[in-house]
mmCIF file of C-alpha atoms in Angstrom:
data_model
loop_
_atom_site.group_PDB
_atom_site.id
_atom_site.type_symbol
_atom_site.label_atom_id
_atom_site.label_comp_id
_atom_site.label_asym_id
_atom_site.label_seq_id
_atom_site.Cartn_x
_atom_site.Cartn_y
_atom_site.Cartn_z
ATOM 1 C CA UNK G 1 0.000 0.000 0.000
ATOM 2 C CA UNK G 2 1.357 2.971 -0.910
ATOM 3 C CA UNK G 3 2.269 5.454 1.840
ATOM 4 C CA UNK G 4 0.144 8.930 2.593
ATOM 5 C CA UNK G 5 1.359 12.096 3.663
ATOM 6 C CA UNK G 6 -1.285 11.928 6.547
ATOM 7 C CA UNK G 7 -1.902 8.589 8.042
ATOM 8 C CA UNK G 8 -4.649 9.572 10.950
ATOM 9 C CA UNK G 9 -6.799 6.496 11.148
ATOM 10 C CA UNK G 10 -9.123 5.929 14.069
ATOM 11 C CA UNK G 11 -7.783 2.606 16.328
ATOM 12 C CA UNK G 12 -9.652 -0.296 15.286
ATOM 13 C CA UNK G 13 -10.345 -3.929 15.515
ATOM 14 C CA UNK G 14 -11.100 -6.148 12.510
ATOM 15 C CA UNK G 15 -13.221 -9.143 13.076
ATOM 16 C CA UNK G 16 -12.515 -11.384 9.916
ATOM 17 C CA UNK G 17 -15.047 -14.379 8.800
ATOM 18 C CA UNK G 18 -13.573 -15.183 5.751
ATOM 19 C CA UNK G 19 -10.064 -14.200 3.345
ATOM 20 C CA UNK G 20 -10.271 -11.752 0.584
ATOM 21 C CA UNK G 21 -11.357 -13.398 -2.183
ATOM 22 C CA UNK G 22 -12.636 -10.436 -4.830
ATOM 23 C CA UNK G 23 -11.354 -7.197 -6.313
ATOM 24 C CA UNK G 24 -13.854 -5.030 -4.409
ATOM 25 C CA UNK G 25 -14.998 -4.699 -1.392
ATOM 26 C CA UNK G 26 -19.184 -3.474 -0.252
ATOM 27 C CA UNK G 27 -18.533 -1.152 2.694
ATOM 28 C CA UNK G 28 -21.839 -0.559 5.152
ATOM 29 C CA UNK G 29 -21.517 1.782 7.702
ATOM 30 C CA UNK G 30 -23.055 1.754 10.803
ATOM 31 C CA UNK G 31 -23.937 2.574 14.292
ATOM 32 C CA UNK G 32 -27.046 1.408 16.129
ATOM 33 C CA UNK G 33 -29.247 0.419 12.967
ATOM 34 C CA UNK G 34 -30.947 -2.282 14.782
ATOM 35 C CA UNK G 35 -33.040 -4.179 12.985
ATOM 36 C CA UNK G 36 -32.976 -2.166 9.873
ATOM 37 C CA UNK G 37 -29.605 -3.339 8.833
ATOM 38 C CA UNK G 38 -30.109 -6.720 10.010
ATOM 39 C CA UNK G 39 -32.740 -6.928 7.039
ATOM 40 C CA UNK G 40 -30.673 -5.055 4.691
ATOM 41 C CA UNK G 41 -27.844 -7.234 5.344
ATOM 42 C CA UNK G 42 -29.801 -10.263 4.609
ATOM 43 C CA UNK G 43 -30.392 -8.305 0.848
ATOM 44 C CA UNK G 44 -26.851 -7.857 0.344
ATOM 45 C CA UNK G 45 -25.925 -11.368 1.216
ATOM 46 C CA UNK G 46 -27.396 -12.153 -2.190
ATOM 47 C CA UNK G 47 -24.317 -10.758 -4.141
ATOM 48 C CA UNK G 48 -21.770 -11.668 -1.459
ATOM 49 C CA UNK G 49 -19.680 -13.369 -4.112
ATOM 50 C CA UNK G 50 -19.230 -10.702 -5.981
ATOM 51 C CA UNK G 51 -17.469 -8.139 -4.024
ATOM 52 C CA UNK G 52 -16.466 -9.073 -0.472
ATOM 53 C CA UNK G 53 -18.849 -7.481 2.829
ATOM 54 C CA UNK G 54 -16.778 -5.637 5.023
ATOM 55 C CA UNK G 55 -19.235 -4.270 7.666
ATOM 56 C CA UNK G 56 -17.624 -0.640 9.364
ATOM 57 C CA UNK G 57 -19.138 0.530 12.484
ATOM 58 C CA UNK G 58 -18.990 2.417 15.754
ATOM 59 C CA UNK G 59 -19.273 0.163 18.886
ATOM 60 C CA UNK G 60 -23.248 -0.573 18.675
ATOM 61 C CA UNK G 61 -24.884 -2.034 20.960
ATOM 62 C CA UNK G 62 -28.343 -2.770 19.878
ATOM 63 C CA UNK G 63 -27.224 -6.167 18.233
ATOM 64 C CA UNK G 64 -26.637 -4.383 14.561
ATOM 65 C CA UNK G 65 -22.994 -5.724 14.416
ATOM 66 C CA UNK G 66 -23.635 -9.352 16.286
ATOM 67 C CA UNK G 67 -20.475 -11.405 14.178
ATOM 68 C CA UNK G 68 -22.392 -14.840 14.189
ATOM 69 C CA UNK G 69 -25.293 -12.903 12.344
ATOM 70 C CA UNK G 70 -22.953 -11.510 9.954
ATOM 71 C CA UNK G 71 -20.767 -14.363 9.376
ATOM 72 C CA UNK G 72 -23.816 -16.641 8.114
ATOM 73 C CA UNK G 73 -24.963 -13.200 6.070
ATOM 74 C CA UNK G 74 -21.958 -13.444 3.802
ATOM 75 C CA UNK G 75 -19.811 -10.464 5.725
ATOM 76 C CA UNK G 76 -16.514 -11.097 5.086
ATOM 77 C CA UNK G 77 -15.064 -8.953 7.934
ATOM 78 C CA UNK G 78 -16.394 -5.972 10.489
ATOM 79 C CA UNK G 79 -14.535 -3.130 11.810
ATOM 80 C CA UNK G 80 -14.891 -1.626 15.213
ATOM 81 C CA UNK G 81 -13.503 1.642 15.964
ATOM 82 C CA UNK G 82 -15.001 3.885 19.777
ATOM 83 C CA UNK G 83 -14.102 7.185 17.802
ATOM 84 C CA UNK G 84 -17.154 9.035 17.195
ATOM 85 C CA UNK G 85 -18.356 10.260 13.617
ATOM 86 C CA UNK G 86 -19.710 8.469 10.554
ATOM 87 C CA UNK G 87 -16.076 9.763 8.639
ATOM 88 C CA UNK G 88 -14.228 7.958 11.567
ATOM 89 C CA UNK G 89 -15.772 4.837 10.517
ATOM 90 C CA UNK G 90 -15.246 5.673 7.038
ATOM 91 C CA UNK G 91 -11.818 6.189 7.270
ATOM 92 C CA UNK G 92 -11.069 2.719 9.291
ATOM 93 C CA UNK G 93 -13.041 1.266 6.275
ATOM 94 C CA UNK G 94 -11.140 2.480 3.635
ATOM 95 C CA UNK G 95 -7.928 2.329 5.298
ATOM 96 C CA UNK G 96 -8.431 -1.356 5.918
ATOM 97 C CA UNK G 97 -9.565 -1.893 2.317
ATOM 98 C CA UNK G 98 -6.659 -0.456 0.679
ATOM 99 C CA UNK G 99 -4.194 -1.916 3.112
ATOM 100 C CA UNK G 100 -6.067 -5.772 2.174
ATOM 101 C CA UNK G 101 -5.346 -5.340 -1.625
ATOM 102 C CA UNK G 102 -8.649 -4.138 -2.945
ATOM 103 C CA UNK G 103 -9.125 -2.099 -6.208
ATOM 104 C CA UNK G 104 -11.472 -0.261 -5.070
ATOM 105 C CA UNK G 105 -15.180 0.673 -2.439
ATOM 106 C CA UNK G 106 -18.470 0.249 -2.607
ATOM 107 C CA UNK G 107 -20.305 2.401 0.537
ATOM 108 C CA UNK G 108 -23.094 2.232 1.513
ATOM 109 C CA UNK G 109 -25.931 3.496 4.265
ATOM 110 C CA UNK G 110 -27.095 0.626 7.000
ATOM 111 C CA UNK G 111 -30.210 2.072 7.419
ATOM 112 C CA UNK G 112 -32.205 -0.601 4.960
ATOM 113 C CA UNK G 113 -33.271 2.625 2.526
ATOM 114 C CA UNK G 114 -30.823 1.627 -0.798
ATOM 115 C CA UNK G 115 -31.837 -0.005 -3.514
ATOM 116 C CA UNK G 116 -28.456 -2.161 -2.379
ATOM 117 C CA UNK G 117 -29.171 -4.783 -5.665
ATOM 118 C CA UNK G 118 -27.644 -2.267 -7.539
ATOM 119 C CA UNK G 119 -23.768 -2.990 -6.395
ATOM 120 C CA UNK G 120 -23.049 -5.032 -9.988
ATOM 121 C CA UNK G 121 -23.821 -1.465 -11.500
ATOM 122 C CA UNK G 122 -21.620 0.297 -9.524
ATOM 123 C CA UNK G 123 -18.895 -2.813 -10.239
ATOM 124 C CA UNK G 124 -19.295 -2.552 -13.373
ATOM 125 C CA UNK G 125 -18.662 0.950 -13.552
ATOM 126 C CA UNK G 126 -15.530 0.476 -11.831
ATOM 127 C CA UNK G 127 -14.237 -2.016 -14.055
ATOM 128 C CA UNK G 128 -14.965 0.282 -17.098
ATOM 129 C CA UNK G 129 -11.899 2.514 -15.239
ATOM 130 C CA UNK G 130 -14.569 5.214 -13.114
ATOM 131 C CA UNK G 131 -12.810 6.817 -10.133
ATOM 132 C CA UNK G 132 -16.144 7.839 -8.509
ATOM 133 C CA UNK G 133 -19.412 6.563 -9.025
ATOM 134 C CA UNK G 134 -22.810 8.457 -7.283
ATOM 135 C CA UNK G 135 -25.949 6.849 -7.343
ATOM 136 C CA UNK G 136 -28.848 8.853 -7.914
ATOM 137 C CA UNK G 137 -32.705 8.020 -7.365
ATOM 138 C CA UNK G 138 -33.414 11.543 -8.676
ATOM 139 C CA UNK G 139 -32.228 10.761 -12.499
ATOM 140 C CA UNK G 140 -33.422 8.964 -15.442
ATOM 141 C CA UNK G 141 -33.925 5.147 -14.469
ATOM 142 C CA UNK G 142 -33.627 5.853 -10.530
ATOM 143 C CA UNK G 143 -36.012 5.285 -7.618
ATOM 144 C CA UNK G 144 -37.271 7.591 -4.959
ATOM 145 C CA UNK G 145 -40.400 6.945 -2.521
ATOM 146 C CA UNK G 146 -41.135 8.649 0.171
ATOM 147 C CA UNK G 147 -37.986 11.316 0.270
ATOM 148 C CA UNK G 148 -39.048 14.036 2.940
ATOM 149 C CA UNK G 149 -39.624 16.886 1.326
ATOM 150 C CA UNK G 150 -37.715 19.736 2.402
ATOM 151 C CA UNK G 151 -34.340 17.075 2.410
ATOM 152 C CA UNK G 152 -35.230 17.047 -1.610
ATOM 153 C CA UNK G 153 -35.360 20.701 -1.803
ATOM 154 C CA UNK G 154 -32.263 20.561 -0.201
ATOM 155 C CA UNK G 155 -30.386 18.447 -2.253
ATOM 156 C CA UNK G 156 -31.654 19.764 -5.506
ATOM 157 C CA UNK G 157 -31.518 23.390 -5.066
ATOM 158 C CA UNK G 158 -28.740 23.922 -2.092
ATOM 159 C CA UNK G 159 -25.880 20.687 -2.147
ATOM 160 C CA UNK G 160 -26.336 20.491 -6.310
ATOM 161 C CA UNK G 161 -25.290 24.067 -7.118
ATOM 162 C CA UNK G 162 -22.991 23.902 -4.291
ATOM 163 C CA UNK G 163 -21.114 20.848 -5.250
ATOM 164 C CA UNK G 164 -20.967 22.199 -9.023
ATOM 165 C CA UNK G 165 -19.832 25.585 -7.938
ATOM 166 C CA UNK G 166 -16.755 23.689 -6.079
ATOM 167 C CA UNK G 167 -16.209 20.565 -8.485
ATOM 168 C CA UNK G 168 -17.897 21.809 -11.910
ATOM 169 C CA UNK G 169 -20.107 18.428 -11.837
ATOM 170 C CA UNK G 170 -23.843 18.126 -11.730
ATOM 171 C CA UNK G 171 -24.884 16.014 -9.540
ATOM 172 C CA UNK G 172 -28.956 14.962 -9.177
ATOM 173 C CA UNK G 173 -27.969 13.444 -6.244
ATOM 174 C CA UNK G 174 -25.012 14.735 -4.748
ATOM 175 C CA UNK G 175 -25.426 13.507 -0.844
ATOM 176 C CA UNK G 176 -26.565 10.313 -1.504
ATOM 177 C CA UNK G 177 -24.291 7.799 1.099
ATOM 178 C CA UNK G 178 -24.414 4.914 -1.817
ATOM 179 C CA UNK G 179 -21.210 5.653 -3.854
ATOM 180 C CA UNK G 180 -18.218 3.770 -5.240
ATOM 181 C CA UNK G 181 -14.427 4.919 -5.015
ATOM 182 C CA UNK G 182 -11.685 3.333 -7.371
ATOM 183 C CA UNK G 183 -8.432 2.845 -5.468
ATOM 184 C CA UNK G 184 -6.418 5.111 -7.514
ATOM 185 C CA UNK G 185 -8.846 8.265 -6.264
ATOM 186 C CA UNK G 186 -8.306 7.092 -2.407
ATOM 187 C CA UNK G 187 -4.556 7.153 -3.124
ATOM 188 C CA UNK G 188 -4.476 9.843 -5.294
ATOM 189 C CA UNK G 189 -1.848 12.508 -3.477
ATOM 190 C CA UNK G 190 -4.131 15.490 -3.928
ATOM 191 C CA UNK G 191 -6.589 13.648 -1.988
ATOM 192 C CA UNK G 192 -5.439 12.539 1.458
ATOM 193 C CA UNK G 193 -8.516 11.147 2.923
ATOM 194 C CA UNK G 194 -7.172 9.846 5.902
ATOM 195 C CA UNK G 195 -7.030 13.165 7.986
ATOM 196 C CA UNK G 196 -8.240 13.878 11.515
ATOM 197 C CA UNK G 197 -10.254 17.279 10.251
ATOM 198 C CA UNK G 198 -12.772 14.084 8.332
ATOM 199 C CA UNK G 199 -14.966 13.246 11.393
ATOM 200 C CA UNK G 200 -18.678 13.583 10.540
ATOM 201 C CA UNK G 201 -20.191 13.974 6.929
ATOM 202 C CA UNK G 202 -17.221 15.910 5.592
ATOM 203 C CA UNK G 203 -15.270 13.452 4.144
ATOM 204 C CA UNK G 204 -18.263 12.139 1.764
ATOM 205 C CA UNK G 205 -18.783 15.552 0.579
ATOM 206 C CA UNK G 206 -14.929 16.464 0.058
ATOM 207 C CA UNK G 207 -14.758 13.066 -2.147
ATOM 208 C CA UNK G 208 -17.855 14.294 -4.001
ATOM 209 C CA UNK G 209 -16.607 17.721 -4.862
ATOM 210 C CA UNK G 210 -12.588 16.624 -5.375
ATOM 211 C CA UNK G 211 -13.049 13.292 -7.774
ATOM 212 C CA UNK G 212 -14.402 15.853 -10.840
ATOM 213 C CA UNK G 213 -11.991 18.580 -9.513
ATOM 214 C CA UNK G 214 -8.982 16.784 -9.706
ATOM 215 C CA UNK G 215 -10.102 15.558 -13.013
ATOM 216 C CA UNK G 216 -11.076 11.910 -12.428
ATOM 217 C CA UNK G 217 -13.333 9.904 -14.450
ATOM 218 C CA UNK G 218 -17.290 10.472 -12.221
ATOM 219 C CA UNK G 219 -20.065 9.372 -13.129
ATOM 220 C CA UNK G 220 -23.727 9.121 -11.878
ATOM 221 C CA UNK G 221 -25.725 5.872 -11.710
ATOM 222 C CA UNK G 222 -29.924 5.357 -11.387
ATOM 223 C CA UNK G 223 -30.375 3.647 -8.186
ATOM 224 C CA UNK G 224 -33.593 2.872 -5.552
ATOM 225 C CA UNK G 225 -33.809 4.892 -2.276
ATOM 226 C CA UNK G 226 -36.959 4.250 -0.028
ATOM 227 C CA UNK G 227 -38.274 6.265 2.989
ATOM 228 C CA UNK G 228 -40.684 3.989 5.282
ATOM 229 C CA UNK G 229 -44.329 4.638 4.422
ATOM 230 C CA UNK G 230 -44.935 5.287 8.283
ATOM 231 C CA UNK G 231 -43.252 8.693 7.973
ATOM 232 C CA UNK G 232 -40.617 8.099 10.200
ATOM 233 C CA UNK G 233 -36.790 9.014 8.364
ATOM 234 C CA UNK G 234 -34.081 6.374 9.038
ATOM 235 C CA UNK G 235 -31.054 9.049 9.567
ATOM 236 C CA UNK G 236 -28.614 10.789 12.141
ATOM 237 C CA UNK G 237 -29.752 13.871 10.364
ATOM 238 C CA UNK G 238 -32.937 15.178 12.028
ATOM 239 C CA UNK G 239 -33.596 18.333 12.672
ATOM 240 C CA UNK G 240 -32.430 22.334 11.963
ATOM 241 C CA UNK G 241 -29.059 22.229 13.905
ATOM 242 C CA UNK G 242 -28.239 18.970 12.346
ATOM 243 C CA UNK G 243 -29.292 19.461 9.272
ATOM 244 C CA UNK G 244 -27.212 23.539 9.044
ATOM 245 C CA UNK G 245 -24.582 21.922 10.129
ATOM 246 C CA UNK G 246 -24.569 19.380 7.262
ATOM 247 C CA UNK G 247 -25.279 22.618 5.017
ATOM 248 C CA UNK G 248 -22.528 24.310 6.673
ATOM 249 C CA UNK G 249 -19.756 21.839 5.700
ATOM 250 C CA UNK G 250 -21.046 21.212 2.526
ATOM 251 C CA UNK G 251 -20.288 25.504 2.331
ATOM 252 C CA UNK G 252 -16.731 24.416 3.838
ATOM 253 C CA UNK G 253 -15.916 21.696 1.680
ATOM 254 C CA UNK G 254 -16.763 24.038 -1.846
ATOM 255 C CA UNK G 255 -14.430 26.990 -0.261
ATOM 256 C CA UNK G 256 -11.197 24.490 -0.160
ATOM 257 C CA UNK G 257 -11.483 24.296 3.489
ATOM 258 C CA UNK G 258 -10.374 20.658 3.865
ATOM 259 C CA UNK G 259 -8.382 21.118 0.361
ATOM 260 C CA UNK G 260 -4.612 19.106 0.832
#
């Protein structure tokens, strides 16, 4: 693996079920998704043999990350790590995949709302030499029921024009968690991912906005994202503080802020 100029990775522990045994890897992250994941990791399971599961999470303990339950699921490995933030998890995740040979992510939400049959897509994609690939419900071919309404607002008329304004790439669905990374984009030296300042949803936006600055290859892909009928919204992101402060580092990340 090739050496960074900033190697901050959160302490973790790997819990491995099974050796390496494809070129990519499908990366859910969680924290306390109960059930939800449980049934969305019974989905994946489906296309465990063609990119290996590597389950990254925060210390949960509402039986989301029990290994006997993963390990007959298909999971190939999980990743604990106490430090707080999605990125932190992130980070251990990726850090761990490019340190086990693989050519490249496939992340994902836990929360049991993506379309998650989609991952050959997204291989695909990354076969055909893509450096980032976005899923989208929002565009041709894609899915969306249910997406609250001011959080599409949001997307489409704040994060969209934001993102372009920083990377000069329209995205329909710029925030979307379900996204795949090529290994030459993680290890790409204007990059440096692994950096102490990535803690919460900062490094998923700084990935969005740097892949078309830098002058990858990006791409967006139609995929399914479903709200529960009930109302209720599966996310850490609920209400105005949270959801200005996920404004407020998308304003960051377009200004260079976080920039190598």
């Amino acid at each position: 693996m090739k050496r960074f100029a900033y190697e901050q990775v959160p302490p973790y522990i790997v819990h491995e079920f099974f050796p390496k045994h494809t070129r990519y890897c499908f990366m859910p992250v969680i924290y306390n998704e109960g059930s939800k994941f449980l049934r969305q990791m019974e989905r994946m399971s489906a296309n465990s043999g063609l990119a290996d599961i590597i389950v990254t999470a925060r210390e949960s303990n509402d039986g989301c990350t029990d290994p006997e339950f993963l390990r007959k699921h298909g999971a190939q490995s999980l990743l604990q790590t106490k430090t707080p933030g999605a990125a932190s998890s992130i980070r251990a995740g990726f850090w761990h995949a490019l340190k086990q040979g693989y050519e490249g992510v496939v992340l994902v939400d836990g929360h049991n709302k993506d379309g998650v049959e989609a991952l050959p897509d997204y291989l695909g994609k990354l076969d055909e030499g893509y450096d980032f690939v976005q899923g989208s419900r929002f565009m041709a071919g894609g899915e969306e029921k249910n997406t609250p309404f001011l959080r599409k607002v949001g997307i489409q008329l704040l994060m969209a024009p934001l993102l372009y304004y920083g990377g000069h790439f329209w995205y329909t669905d710029g925030t979307n968690g379900f996204r795949g990374y090529s290994r030459k984009y993680l290890e790409d030296p204007r990059v440096e991912p692994f950096r102490n300042c990535f803690t919460h949803l900062n490094l998923q936006y700084y990935l969005s906005y740097m892949a078309p600055k830098i002058g990858l290859r990006v791409i967006e892909i139609p995929v399914k994202r479903v709200y529960p009928d009930d109302g209720t919204v599966p996310t850490k992101c609920v209400g105005f503080s949270k959801n200005f402060e996920a404004f407020w580092e998308m304003v960051r990340t377009v200004r260079g802020c976080y920039d190598v």
